[in-house]
């Protein structure tokens, strides 16, 4: 971890050799990185451990770390293992019992799907496999011998998180339909009482281009 406290905000960075490479977050000119699942799993586990290990700015012997009174906000499939880890690795051992996890869905189409054989590398207890188990319908399988069995991280987060938020109330409804649910609509309907939408937007006064002092020339069209 690299940790600093600045402007009343904790800034935490996790470093690992798998993060130190040229290209984008997901790949380079040769294609998608083959270890993306591992890299984002490591980031998710680091997020969980940060609350238990990093010191508070005004720490004391009684409250040296953030501890369990925290809310984890997991964005899309990339951080979907955070609520999965909390439910499967920590709470069964009495840790993070008071913590809550919030899954934010921006794009349901990308779900963090990998072959089912990768489950053993996630560090999730074996009896939690049904949480991430996903089977593609026959028409989407590669060949006759393909059983379509996969690990779906976003599915696991939907099943294990405490609340689900999308980028609008309309999108929250859309993903519960067969047309917009990308094969997760049934699961999302089962959690509709934990599902809501918060509309994206900006402060029109603070970000008004007509009188914004931080741009060279104002405009209002």
Short mmCIF file of C-alpha atoms in Angstrom, two decimals:
data_model
loop_
_atom_site.label_atom_id
_atom_site.label_comp_id
_atom_site.label_asym_id
_atom_site.label_seq_id
_atom_site.Cartn_x
_atom_site.Cartn_y
_atom_site.Cartn_z
CA UNK A 1 0.00 0.00 0.00
CA UNK A 2 0.90 3.64 -0.56
CA UNK A 3 -1.16 5.75 1.81
CA UNK A 4 -1.41 9.48 2.45
CA UNK A 5 -3.94 11.83 3.98
CA UNK A 6 -4.51 15.09 2.13
CA UNK A 7 -7.38 17.54 1.99
CA UNK A 8 -9.37 15.57 4.57
CA UNK A 9 -9.30 12.55 2.25
CA UNK A 10 -7.43 9.27 2.57
CA UNK A 11 -5.59 8.43 -0.65
CA UNK A 12 -4.73 4.75 -0.91
CA UNK A 13 -2.88 3.09 -3.78
CA UNK A 14 -2.16 -0.62 -4.11
CA UNK A 15 0.91 -1.68 -6.06
CA UNK A 16 1.88 -5.04 -7.53
CA UNK A 17 4.11 -6.18 -10.34
CA UNK A 18 1.06 -7.16 -12.41
CA UNK A 19 -0.04 -3.51 -12.39
CA UNK A 20 3.30 -2.23 -13.66
CA UNK A 21 3.12 -2.64 -17.42
CA UNK A 22 2.64 -0.48 -20.51
CA UNK A 23 -0.70 -0.29 -22.26
CA UNK A 24 -4.18 0.39 -20.93
CA UNK A 25 -5.97 -0.95 -17.87
CA UNK A 26 -7.13 -3.97 -19.84
CA UNK A 27 -4.56 -4.72 -22.51
CA UNK A 28 -2.02 -3.49 -25.04
CA UNK A 29 -1.43 -3.65 -28.78
CA UNK A 30 -1.29 -7.45 -28.54
CA UNK A 31 -4.78 -7.74 -27.04
CA UNK A 32 -6.41 -8.20 -23.65
CA UNK A 33 -4.15 -9.15 -20.74
CA UNK A 34 -4.58 -12.80 -19.80
CA UNK A 35 -4.41 -12.07 -16.08
CA UNK A 36 -7.04 -9.35 -15.79
CA UNK A 37 -9.15 -11.44 -13.46
CA UNK A 38 -6.19 -11.88 -11.11
CA UNK A 39 -5.28 -8.19 -11.25
CA UNK A 40 -8.75 -6.98 -10.34
CA UNK A 41 -9.13 -9.71 -7.73
CA UNK A 42 -5.95 -8.44 -6.12
CA UNK A 43 -7.27 -4.88 -6.19
CA UNK A 44 -10.55 -6.00 -4.58
CA UNK A 45 -8.78 -7.92 -1.82
CA UNK A 46 -6.51 -4.94 -1.19
CA UNK A 47 -9.57 -2.73 -0.76
CA UNK A 48 -10.95 -5.07 1.89
CA UNK A 49 -7.64 -5.32 3.74
CA UNK A 50 -7.02 -1.58 3.62
CA UNK A 51 -9.85 -0.93 6.07
CA UNK A 52 -8.34 -3.40 8.52
CA UNK A 53 -4.67 -2.52 8.25
CA UNK A 54 -4.11 1.13 7.31
CA UNK A 55 -3.92 3.65 10.18
CA UNK A 56 -6.49 6.38 10.60
CA UNK A 57 -5.24 9.99 10.30
CA UNK A 58 -6.05 10.56 14.00
CA UNK A 59 -5.54 6.99 15.16
CA UNK A 60 -5.55 5.94 18.77
CA UNK A 61 -4.94 2.64 20.56
CA UNK A 62 -8.70 2.10 20.68
CA UNK A 63 -9.31 2.97 17.01
CA UNK A 64 -6.08 2.41 15.06
CA UNK A 65 -7.75 1.61 11.71
CA UNK A 66 -11.05 2.14 9.94
CA UNK A 67 -12.18 -1.24 11.16
CA UNK A 68 -15.63 -2.55 10.37
CA UNK A 69 -17.74 0.61 10.35
CA UNK A 70 -17.20 1.22 6.66
CA UNK A 71 -19.13 1.23 3.40
CA UNK A 72 -17.48 -0.35 0.37
CA UNK A 73 -18.53 1.10 -2.99
CA UNK A 74 -17.76 -1.41 -5.75
CA UNK A 75 -17.93 -0.14 -9.32
CA UNK A 76 -18.95 -2.67 -11.97
CA UNK A 77 -17.26 -6.04 -12.49
CA UNK A 78 -13.80 -4.66 -11.78
CA UNK A 79 -14.52 -4.42 -8.04
CA UNK A 80 -17.24 -7.06 -7.89
CA UNK A 81 -15.11 -9.35 -5.77
CA UNK A 82 -15.29 -6.85 -2.89
CA UNK A 83 -18.85 -7.80 -1.82
CA UNK A 84 -18.11 -11.43 -2.68
CA UNK A 85 -15.05 -11.45 -0.41
CA UNK A 86 -16.93 -9.70 2.39
CA UNK A 87 -19.72 -12.27 2.27
CA UNK A 88 -17.55 -15.37 1.80
CA UNK A 89 -14.16 -14.69 3.42
CA UNK A 90 -14.77 -12.18 6.19
CA UNK A 91 -18.30 -12.36 7.62
CA UNK A 92 -18.17 -16.13 8.26
CA UNK A 93 -15.27 -15.33 10.60
CA UNK A 94 -17.03 -12.45 12.33
CA UNK A 95 -15.25 -9.70 10.37
CA UNK A 96 -17.06 -6.82 8.61
CA UNK A 97 -20.34 -7.73 10.27
CA UNK A 98 -21.25 -4.04 10.50
CA UNK A 99 -19.75 -3.07 7.13
CA UNK A 100 -21.96 -2.67 4.07
CA UNK A 101 -21.21 -3.08 0.37
CA UNK A 102 -22.79 -1.02 -2.39
CA UNK A 103 -22.53 -2.20 -5.99
CA UNK A 104 -22.69 0.53 -8.64
CA UNK A 105 -23.61 -0.66 -12.14
CA UNK A 106 -22.69 1.60 -15.04
CA UNK A 107 -22.56 -0.97 -17.84
CA UNK A 108 -24.20 -4.35 -17.34
CA UNK A 109 -22.88 -5.78 -20.59
CA UNK A 110 -19.37 -6.19 -19.14
CA UNK A 111 -19.59 -8.78 -16.37
CA UNK A 112 -16.08 -10.07 -15.71
CA UNK A 113 -16.71 -13.50 -17.21
CA UNK A 114 -13.91 -16.08 -17.31
CA UNK A 115 -13.79 -19.88 -17.62
CA UNK A 116 -15.11 -21.81 -14.61
CA UNK A 117 -11.64 -23.31 -14.10
CA UNK A 118 -10.41 -19.91 -12.86
CA UNK A 119 -12.58 -20.08 -9.74
CA UNK A 120 -9.85 -21.77 -7.70
CA UNK A 121 -7.54 -18.81 -8.26
CA UNK A 122 -9.97 -16.25 -6.80
CA UNK A 123 -9.47 -17.15 -3.15
CA UNK A 124 -13.22 -17.59 -2.64
CA UNK A 125 -14.28 -20.58 -0.49
CA UNK A 126 -15.43 -23.51 -2.61
CA UNK A 127 -18.94 -23.63 -1.19
CA UNK A 128 -19.52 -20.12 -2.56
CA UNK A 129 -19.08 -21.20 -6.17
CA UNK A 130 -22.85 -21.00 -6.87
CA UNK A 131 -22.66 -17.25 -6.24
CA UNK A 132 -20.47 -16.74 -9.32
CA UNK A 133 -21.56 -19.75 -11.37
CA UNK A 134 -22.86 -18.80 -14.80
CA UNK A 135 -23.84 -20.96 -17.79
CA UNK A 136 -24.21 -19.58 -21.29
CA UNK A 137 -27.21 -20.79 -23.31
CA UNK A 138 -26.44 -23.34 -26.03
CA UNK A 139 -26.60 -20.86 -28.90
CA UNK A 140 -23.79 -18.82 -27.34
CA UNK A 141 -21.35 -21.67 -26.80
CA UNK A 142 -18.22 -22.09 -28.90
CA UNK A 143 -18.71 -25.72 -29.97
CA UNK A 144 -20.61 -28.93 -29.28
CA UNK A 145 -18.40 -29.93 -26.34
CA UNK A 146 -18.55 -26.48 -24.72
CA UNK A 147 -20.72 -26.69 -21.60
CA UNK A 148 -20.86 -22.89 -21.30
CA UNK A 149 -19.73 -22.96 -17.68
CA UNK A 150 -18.17 -19.70 -16.51
CA UNK A 151 -17.32 -17.56 -13.54
CA UNK A 152 -19.30 -14.32 -13.58
CA UNK A 153 -17.98 -11.75 -11.11
CA UNK A 154 -20.74 -9.20 -11.61
CA UNK A 155 -23.37 -11.87 -10.99
CA UNK A 156 -21.63 -12.73 -7.73
CA UNK A 157 -21.60 -9.10 -6.64
CA UNK A 158 -25.31 -8.69 -7.42
CA UNK A 159 -26.03 -11.77 -5.32
CA UNK A 160 -23.89 -10.82 -2.32
CA UNK A 161 -23.86 -7.03 -2.01
CA UNK A 162 -26.11 -5.15 0.41
CA UNK A 163 -27.41 -2.57 -2.06
CA UNK A 164 -27.31 -2.00 -5.84
CA UNK A 165 -27.29 1.43 -7.48
CA UNK A 166 -27.35 2.36 -11.16
CA UNK A 167 -26.80 5.65 -12.98
CA UNK A 168 -30.53 6.46 -13.26
CA UNK A 169 -33.92 5.21 -12.13
CA UNK A 170 -34.70 4.33 -15.74
CA UNK A 171 -31.59 2.19 -16.06
CA UNK A 172 -32.42 0.49 -12.77
CA UNK A 173 -35.68 -0.66 -14.35
CA UNK A 174 -34.13 -1.46 -17.74
CA UNK A 175 -31.65 -3.99 -16.34
CA UNK A 176 -34.50 -5.99 -14.81
CA UNK A 177 -35.95 -6.66 -18.27
CA UNK A 178 -34.89 -9.46 -20.64
CA UNK A 179 -33.99 -6.82 -23.22
CA UNK A 180 -31.65 -4.89 -20.94
CA UNK A 181 -30.61 -7.45 -18.37
CA UNK A 182 -27.92 -9.27 -20.36
CA UNK A 183 -29.03 -12.61 -18.86
CA UNK A 184 -28.90 -11.24 -15.30
CA UNK A 185 -32.41 -9.75 -15.32
CA UNK A 186 -33.89 -12.60 -13.29
CA UNK A 187 -31.33 -12.19 -10.53
CA UNK A 188 -31.79 -8.43 -10.55
CA UNK A 189 -35.57 -8.78 -10.31
CA UNK A 190 -35.07 -10.99 -7.27
CA UNK A 191 -33.17 -8.09 -5.65
CA UNK A 192 -35.41 -5.27 -6.81
CA UNK A 193 -36.00 -4.10 -3.24
CA UNK A 194 -32.25 -3.51 -2.88
CA UNK A 195 -31.97 -1.93 -6.35
CA UNK A 196 -32.26 1.78 -7.09
CA UNK A 197 -31.02 4.50 -9.41
CA UNK A 198 -29.28 7.82 -8.82
CA UNK A 199 -29.43 10.12 -11.84
CA UNK A 200 -26.10 11.39 -13.13
CA UNK A 201 -25.84 15.16 -13.23
CA UNK A 202 -23.84 18.29 -12.50
CA UNK A 203 -24.26 21.51 -10.57
CA UNK A 204 -25.32 23.89 -13.36
CA UNK A 205 -24.13 26.95 -11.44
CA UNK A 206 -20.70 25.63 -10.50
CA UNK A 207 -20.09 24.16 -13.96
CA UNK A 208 -21.68 26.93 -16.03
CA UNK A 209 -19.44 27.50 -19.10
CA UNK A 210 -20.85 31.03 -19.52
CA UNK A 211 -18.99 32.32 -16.46
CA UNK A 212 -16.51 29.59 -15.59
CA UNK A 213 -13.26 31.33 -14.48
CA UNK A 214 -11.19 28.26 -15.36
CA UNK A 215 -11.79 28.37 -19.11
CA UNK A 216 -10.27 30.90 -21.50
CA UNK A 217 -13.52 31.99 -23.15
CA UNK A 218 -17.03 31.54 -21.88
CA UNK A 219 -19.90 30.24 -23.97
CA UNK A 220 -23.59 29.54 -23.51
CA UNK A 221 -24.57 27.61 -26.66
#
